[in-house]
Amino acid sequence: MSIEIPPGLTELLQGYTVEVLRHRPSDLLGFAADYFARLRDARDREAAGGGRRVVSFDGEPMQTESNGDEEPDRGDEDSDSDFEPPVVNRYNRRVSVCAEAFNPDEEEEDTEQRVVHPKTDEQRCRLQEACKDILLFKNLDQEQLSQVLDAMFERKVKPQEHVIDQGDDGDNFYVIERGLYDIVVAKDNQSRCVGRYDNHGSFGELALMYNTPRAATIVATTEGALWGLDRVTFRRIILKNNAKKRKTYELFIESVPLLKSLEASERMKIVDVIGEKVYQDGERIISQGDKADCFYIVESGEVKILIKSKTMTSKEANQEVEIAQCHRGQYFGELALVTNKPRAASAYAVGEVKCLVMDVQAFERLLGPCMDIMKRNITHYEEQLVAMFGSSMDLLDPGN
């Protein structure tokens, strides 16, 4: 008999289990009733408020490194009625795959036959270039990365071709080598383009991680090339590695003040998409005036924030002034992502620094509940600049 796990059940029970382990309640039934009642109330409040999270895929993030550009919210005056739904998929897709029983903590023996797709030297070089900034691959050791690259296959796409379809089971994880791709979400019998991938990035990972259906359709709008990784190899290597990463970062993420307002399952998703970067003493992490692509949380060490202020005299204009320091558990780089403006300051490592890094789309998707906190901090930044320079113009018009 085949039993199919309903979408969302795994994450729902996962979040509840984590809370039970944290609080160790004596009355499990009463604790469960309270926990799920709070979840329902939070859902009802969000629905009543009419708010929506930016590029929300109801459970499946489309991870990307600088990935897609979100479509601006055009308001009610720009109705969905003039949006032409994508061409129906011309390829046969798998429509039902029951969730495999997979426990990465228990499956230590690698008994699966390895998948290898032969590649020319030229293909291998293109593949390595496409994968060099993919966060999911950052924590793999050399042997694991080599196996992943061996198993990946090239897929050429044409305009209006569907790469994945909303509602399908996850079959492959994709890394973009080139091409433009629209992210289309259907809801209430209407389709809307909610974002776009522009020649780099990756998507489709969480459908494989959590055995949930695809939550969006990805449509090529130009000719392009992708590299696919099958679900078996993905789960054998990436999922097992991710389980180890969870053990490493779970407690730290839980201790970050900004993230305390999130549900346990939401923090789990953050752990799944973050990567770690190490910076040496004096190394510049972000540069004033650059386009924002990542959000940073300090795991260890110290980061100093410096700014070149437009309000300084010409003699002082090229001098950077230190305005803040960040230590373990503190974050930076959010201002440009919240305001959608260039970086307003530069950040430098003091000694060796380890940062957890989240790309812009994961930031918009997963940190929606924290946005009010970060917006309140903007007021604090403005007050700080006024006290130092007599003006907050550097926030209103950031850059060099």
Coordinates of C-alpha atoms in Angstrom, one line a residue:
M1 CA 0.0 0.0 0.0
S2 CA 1.3 3.5 -0.9
I3 CA 0.9 6.3 1.6
E4 CA 1.5 9.8 0.5
I5 CA 2.5 12.4 3.2
P6 CA 0.3 15.6 2.9
P7 CA 2.2 18.8 2.0
G8 CA 3.4 20.6 5.1
L9 CA 2.9 17.7 7.5
T10 CA 6.6 17.0 7.9
E11 CA 7.5 20.6 8.8
L12 CA 4.5 20.9 11.0
L13 CA 5.4 17.9 13.1
Q14 CA 9.1 18.8 13.0
G15 CA 8.4 22.2 14.5
Y16 CA 6.3 20.6 17.3
T17 CA 8.9 18.0 18.0
V18 CA 11.6 20.6 18.4
E19 CA 9.4 22.6 20.9
V20 CA 8.7 19.4 22.9
L21 CA 12.4 18.6 23.1
R22 CA 13.1 22.2 24.2
H23 CA 10.4 22.5 26.9
R24 CA 10.0 18.9 27.9
P25 CA 6.4 19.3 29.0
S26 CA 4.8 16.9 31.5
D27 CA 1.5 17.1 29.7
L28 CA 2.2 16.3 26.1
L29 CA -1.5 16.5 25.0
G30 CA -2.1 19.9 26.7
F31 CA 1.2 21.2 25.2
A32 CA 0.2 20.0 21.8
A33 CA -3.2 21.7 22.0
D34 CA -1.6 25.0 23.1
Y35 CA 1.1 24.8 20.4
F36 CA -1.2 24.2 17.5
A37 CA -3.7 26.7 18.8
R38 CA -1.0 29.4 18.7
L39 CA 0.0 28.4 15.2
R40 CA -3.7 28.6 14.1
D41 CA -4.1 32.0 15.8
A42 CA -0.9 33.3 14.1
R43 CA -2.1 32.1 10.7
D44 CA -5.5 33.8 11.3
R45 CA -3.9 37.1 12.3
E46 CA -1.7 37.0 9.2
A47 CA -4.7 36.3 7.0
A48 CA -6.7 39.1 8.7
G49 CA -3.9 41.5 8.2
G50 CA -3.7 40.9 4.5
G51 CA 0.1 40.9 4.7
R52 CA 2.2 38.8 2.5
R53 CA 5.8 37.9 2.6
V54 CA 8.0 38.9 -0.3
V55 CA 8.5 36.0 -2.7
S56 CA 6.7 33.6 -0.4
F57 CA 6.5 30.1 -1.9
D58 CA 4.5 28.5 1.0
G59 CA 7.3 26.3 2.0
E60 CA 9.8 25.9 -0.9
P61 CA 12.4 28.5 -1.1
M62 CA 14.1 28.9 -4.4
Q63 CA 17.6 29.4 -3.3
T64 CA 19.9 31.6 -5.3
E65 CA 23.1 33.5 -5.0
S66 CA 22.0 37.0 -6.0
N67 CA 19.4 35.0 -7.7
G68 CA 16.2 36.5 -9.1
D69 CA 15.0 40.0 -9.0
E70 CA 11.6 40.3 -7.4
E71 CA 8.8 41.7 -9.5
P72 CA 7.7 45.0 -8.0
D73 CA 4.3 45.1 -6.4
R74 CA 2.2 47.0 -8.9
G75 CA -0.9 47.2 -6.7
D76 CA -4.5 46.5 -7.5
E77 CA -4.5 48.8 -10.5
D78 CA -2.3 46.4 -12.4
S79 CA -4.6 43.4 -12.4
D80 CA -3.5 39.8 -13.0
S81 CA -6.1 39.7 -15.8
D82 CA -3.5 40.8 -18.3
F83 CA -1.0 38.2 -17.2
E84 CA -0.8 35.4 -19.8
P85 CA -0.3 32.1 -18.0
P86 CA 2.8 30.1 -19.1
V87 CA 2.5 27.5 -21.8
V88 CA 1.4 24.2 -20.5
N89 CA 4.4 21.9 -19.9
R90 CA 5.2 19.9 -23.0
Y91 CA 7.0 17.2 -21.1
N92 CA 5.7 14.3 -19.1
R93 CA 6.4 14.7 -15.4
R94 CA 6.2 12.5 -12.5
V95 CA 3.0 13.2 -10.6
S96 CA 3.3 11.2 -7.5
V97 CA 6.3 9.9 -5.6
C98 CA 5.7 8.7 -2.0
A99 CA 8.0 10.2 0.5
E100 CA 11.0 8.0 1.1
A101 CA 11.9 7.0 4.6
F102 CA 15.3 8.8 4.9
N103 CA 17.0 9.4 8.2
P104 CA 20.4 11.1 7.5
D105 CA 21.5 10.4 11.1
E106 CA 21.1 6.7 10.8
E107 CA 22.1 6.0 7.2
E108 CA 25.8 5.9 7.6
E109 CA 26.6 3.2 5.0
D110 CA 26.8 4.5 1.5
T111 CA 25.2 1.5 -0.3
E112 CA 23.6 3.4 -3.2
Q113 CA 25.2 3.0 -6.6
R114 CA 26.8 6.3 -7.5
V115 CA 25.4 8.2 -10.5
V116 CA 28.0 9.4 -13.0
H117 CA 27.3 11.5 -16.1
P118 CA 30.5 11.6 -18.2
K119 CA 31.6 15.2 -19.1
T120 CA 34.2 16.7 -21.4
D121 CA 36.8 19.0 -19.9
E122 CA 35.0 22.0 -21.3
Q123 CA 31.7 20.9 -19.7
R124 CA 33.4 20.3 -16.3
C125 CA 34.9 23.8 -16.4
R126 CA 31.5 25.3 -17.1
L127 CA 29.9 23.2 -14.4
Q128 CA 32.5 24.2 -11.8
E129 CA 32.0 27.9 -12.7
A130 CA 28.2 27.6 -12.3
C131 CA 28.5 25.9 -8.9
K132 CA 31.2 27.9 -7.3
D133 CA 28.8 30.2 -5.4
I134 CA 26.0 27.8 -4.6
L135 CA 25.6 27.9 -0.8
L136 CA 24.3 24.3 -0.5
F137 CA 27.7 23.1 -1.8
K138 CA 29.8 25.3 0.4
N139 CA 30.0 22.9 3.3
L140 CA 30.7 19.8 1.2
D141 CA 34.2 18.3 1.5
Q142 CA 36.2 17.7 -1.7
E143 CA 35.1 14.1 -2.1
Q144 CA 31.4 15.0 -1.6
L145 CA 31.7 17.9 -4.1
S146 CA 33.4 15.7 -6.6
Q147 CA 30.6 13.1 -6.4
V148 CA 28.0 15.8 -6.8
L149 CA 29.7 17.2 -9.9
D150 CA 30.0 13.7 -11.4
A151 CA 26.3 13.1 -10.9
M152 CA 25.1 16.4 -12.4
F153 CA 23.8 16.4 -16.0
E154 CA 23.4 19.3 -18.5
R155 CA 20.0 20.3 -19.7
K156 CA 19.5 22.9 -22.5
V157 CA 16.2 24.8 -22.4
K158 CA 14.2 26.8 -24.9
P159 CA 12.0 29.9 -24.4
Q160 CA 8.7 29.1 -22.6
E161 CA 9.9 25.7 -21.6
H162 CA 8.9 24.7 -18.1
V163 CA 11.8 23.4 -15.9
I164 CA 9.6 22.5 -13.0
D165 CA 5.8 22.8 -12.4
Q166 CA 4.0 23.8 -9.3
G167 CA 2.4 20.8 -7.7
D168 CA 4.8 18.2 -9.1
D169 CA 7.0 16.1 -6.9
G170 CA 10.6 17.1 -6.8
D171 CA 12.8 15.1 -9.2
N172 CA 15.9 17.2 -9.6
F173 CA 17.8 20.2 -8.0
Y174 CA 18.9 22.7 -10.6
V175 CA 21.9 25.1 -10.9
I176 CA 21.6 27.8 -13.5
E177 CA 24.5 28.2 -15.9
R178 CA 22.9 30.8 -18.2
G179 CA 19.5 32.1 -19.2
L180 CA 16.5 34.0 -17.8
Y181 CA 13.8 32.2 -15.9
D182 CA 10.5 33.5 -14.4
I183 CA 9.2 32.2 -11.1
V184 CA 5.4 31.8 -11.4
V185 CA 3.0 31.0 -8.6
A186 CA -0.6 30.1 -9.1
K187 CA -3.0 30.9 -6.3
D188 CA -6.8 31.3 -6.4
N189 CA -6.9 30.3 -10.0
Q190 CA -4.5 33.2 -11.0
S191 CA -0.9 33.0 -12.0
R192 CA 1.6 35.7 -11.0
C193 CA 5.3 36.1 -11.8
V194 CA 6.8 36.7 -8.4
G195 CA 10.5 36.8 -9.3
R196 CA 13.2 36.1 -11.8
Y197 CA 16.5 34.3 -12.1
D198 CA 19.1 36.1 -14.2
N199 CA 21.9 33.9 -15.5
H200 CA 22.9 32.4 -12.1
G201 CA 21.5 30.8 -9.0
S202 CA 19.8 27.5 -8.1
F203 CA 16.3 26.3 -7.2
G204 CA 14.2 23.3 -6.2
E205 CA 16.2 22.1 -3.2
L206 CA 13.5 22.1 -0.4
A207 CA 11.0 20.0 -2.4
L208 CA 13.8 17.3 -2.2
M209 CA 14.7 18.0 1.4
Y210 CA 11.1 17.8 2.8
N211 CA 9.4 15.7 0.2
T212 CA 6.9 18.5 -0.5
P213 CA 5.4 19.3 -4.0
R214 CA 6.9 22.1 -6.0
A215 CA 5.5 25.4 -4.8
A216 CA 6.2 27.3 -8.0
T217 CA 6.6 26.9 -11.7
I218 CA 10.0 27.9 -13.3
V219 CA 9.7 29.0 -16.9
A220 CA 12.6 29.7 -19.2
T221 CA 12.1 33.1 -21.0
T222 CA 15.2 32.7 -23.1
E223 CA 17.4 29.9 -24.3
G224 CA 19.5 28.7 -21.5
A225 CA 21.5 25.9 -19.8
L226 CA 21.0 24.2 -16.5
W227 CA 22.8 21.5 -14.5
G228 CA 20.5 19.0 -12.8
L229 CA 21.2 16.8 -9.8
D230 CA 18.9 13.8 -9.3
R231 CA 17.0 13.4 -6.0
V232 CA 18.8 10.2 -4.9
T233 CA 22.2 11.8 -5.1
F234 CA 20.9 15.0 -3.6
R235 CA 19.4 13.3 -0.6
R236 CA 22.4 10.9 -0.1
I237 CA 25.0 13.7 -0.1
I238 CA 23.4 17.1 0.4
L239 CA 20.7 16.1 2.8
K240 CA 23.1 14.1 5.0
N241 CA 25.5 17.0 5.0
N242 CA 22.7 19.4 5.8
A243 CA 21.8 17.3 8.8
K244 CA 25.3 17.7 10.1
K245 CA 25.0 21.4 9.5
R246 CA 21.8 21.6 11.5
K247 CA 23.5 20.0 14.5
T248 CA 26.3 22.6 14.2
Y249 CA 24.2 25.7 13.8
E250 CA 20.8 25.0 15.3
L251 CA 21.7 26.1 18.9
F252 CA 23.5 29.2 17.6
I253 CA 20.6 30.3 15.4
E254 CA 18.3 29.8 18.3
S255 CA 20.4 32.2 20.4
V256 CA 20.4 35.0 17.9
P257 CA 18.1 37.7 19.3
L258 CA 16.7 38.8 15.9
L259 CA 15.5 35.2 15.2
K260 CA 13.9 34.5 18.6
S261 CA 10.5 35.6 17.3
L262 CA 10.5 32.9 14.6
E263 CA 8.9 29.5 15.0
A264 CA 11.3 26.6 15.4
S265 CA 10.4 25.3 11.9
E266 CA 11.2 28.7 10.4
R267 CA 14.6 28.7 12.1
M268 CA 15.2 25.2 10.7
K269 CA 14.7 26.6 7.2
I270 CA 17.3 29.3 7.9
V271 CA 19.8 26.7 8.9
D272 CA 19.1 24.9 5.7
V273 CA 19.9 27.8 3.4
I274 CA 22.8 29.6 5.2
G275 CA 26.4 29.1 4.4
E276 CA 29.6 29.9 6.4
K277 CA 32.3 32.3 5.2
V278 CA 35.6 33.0 7.0
Y279 CA 37.3 36.3 6.7
Q280 CA 40.9 37.3 7.8
D281 CA 42.0 40.3 9.8
G282 CA 41.4 43.5 7.8
E283 CA 39.5 41.8 5.0
R284 CA 36.6 43.8 3.6
I285 CA 33.3 41.9 3.8
I286 CA 31.0 44.4 2.2
S287 CA 31.7 47.7 0.4
Q288 CA 29.9 51.0 0.6
G289 CA 28.0 51.7 -2.6
D290 CA 27.9 48.1 -3.8
K291 CA 24.6 46.3 -4.7
A292 CA 23.4 44.2 -1.8
D293 CA 23.3 40.5 -2.3
C294 CA 23.7 38.9 1.2
F295 CA 22.8 39.2 4.9
Y296 CA 25.4 38.4 7.5
I297 CA 25.3 37.1 11.1
V298 CA 28.5 37.1 13.1
E299 CA 29.3 33.5 14.3
S300 CA 32.6 34.4 15.9
G301 CA 35.0 37.3 15.9
E302 CA 34.4 41.0 15.5
V303 CA 33.3 43.1 12.5
K304 CA 33.6 46.9 12.4
I305 CA 31.3 49.1 10.3
L306 CA 32.8 52.1 8.6
I307 CA 31.3 54.9 6.5
K308 CA 32.5 57.6 4.2
S309 CA 30.0 60.4 4.9
K310 CA 28.8 62.9 2.2
T311 CA 28.4 65.5 4.9
M312 CA 32.1 65.7 5.7
T313 CA 34.3 68.4 4.3
S314 CA 36.2 67.6 1.1
K315 CA 39.4 67.0 3.1
E316 CA 37.7 64.4 5.2
A317 CA 35.5 62.9 2.4
N318 CA 37.8 60.0 1.6
Q319 CA 38.2 59.0 5.2
E320 CA 36.2 56.1 6.6
V321 CA 34.7 56.7 10.1
E322 CA 33.9 53.8 12.4
I323 CA 30.2 53.9 13.4
A324 CA 29.6 50.4 14.9
Q325 CA 30.9 47.1 15.9
C326 CA 29.2 43.7 15.6
H327 CA 30.0 40.7 17.7
R328 CA 28.8 37.1 18.0
G329 CA 25.0 36.8 17.4
Q330 CA 24.7 40.3 15.9
Y331 CA 24.0 40.9 12.2
F332 CA 24.8 43.4 9.5
G333 CA 24.1 44.0 5.8
E334 CA 20.3 44.1 6.3
L335 CA 19.8 47.8 5.7
A336 CA 20.4 47.7 1.9
L337 CA 18.2 44.6 1.6
V338 CA 15.3 46.2 3.5
T339 CA 15.5 49.6 1.7
N340 CA 16.5 48.1 -1.7
K341 CA 19.4 50.7 -1.9
P342 CA 23.2 50.3 -2.3
R343 CA 25.3 49.5 0.7
A344 CA 25.4 52.5 3.0
A345 CA 28.6 51.4 4.8
S346 CA 31.6 49.0 4.6
A347 CA 32.3 46.1 6.9
Y348 CA 35.7 44.8 7.8
A349 CA 36.9 41.8 9.8
V350 CA 38.8 42.4 13.0
G351 CA 41.0 39.3 13.5
E352 CA 39.6 36.1 12.0
V353 CA 35.8 36.3 11.6
K354 CA 33.3 33.6 10.8
C355 CA 29.9 34.8 9.4
L356 CA 26.8 32.9 8.5
V357 CA 25.6 34.2 5.1
M358 CA 22.1 34.3 3.6
D359 CA 21.5 35.3 0.1
V360 CA 19.0 38.1 -0.8
Q361 CA 16.0 35.9 -1.8
A362 CA 16.3 33.6 1.2
F363 CA 16.4 36.8 3.3
E364 CA 13.2 38.2 1.8
R365 CA 11.5 34.8 2.0
L366 CA 12.4 33.6 5.4
L367 CA 12.9 36.8 7.5
G368 CA 9.6 38.4 6.8
P369 CA 8.5 38.1 10.4
C370 CA 11.7 39.9 11.5
M371 CA 11.2 42.8 9.1
D372 CA 9.6 45.1 11.7
I373 CA 12.5 44.7 14.0
M374 CA 15.0 45.6 11.2
K375 CA 12.9 48.6 10.1
R376 CA 12.9 49.9 13.7
N377 CA 16.7 49.7 13.6
I378 CA 16.8 52.0 10.6
T379 CA 15.5 54.8 12.9
H380 CA 18.3 54.0 15.3
Y381 CA 20.8 54.2 12.5
E382 CA 19.4 57.6 11.4
E383 CA 19.7 59.0 14.9
Q384 CA 23.3 57.7 15.2
L385 CA 24.3 59.4 11.9
V386 CA 22.6 62.7 12.9
A387 CA 24.6 62.6 16.2
M388 CA 27.9 62.0 14.4
F389 CA 27.5 64.0 11.2
G390 CA 24.5 66.2 11.8
S391 CA 22.6 64.5 9.0
S392 CA 21.1 61.2 8.0
M393 CA 21.6 61.8 4.3
D394 CA 24.0 58.8 4.0
L395 CA 21.0 56.5 4.6
L396 CA 18.6 58.4 2.4
D397 CA 21.1 58.5 -0.5
P398 CA 23.7 55.8 0.2
G399 CA 26.8 55.0 -1.9
N400 CA 30.3 56.3 -2.4

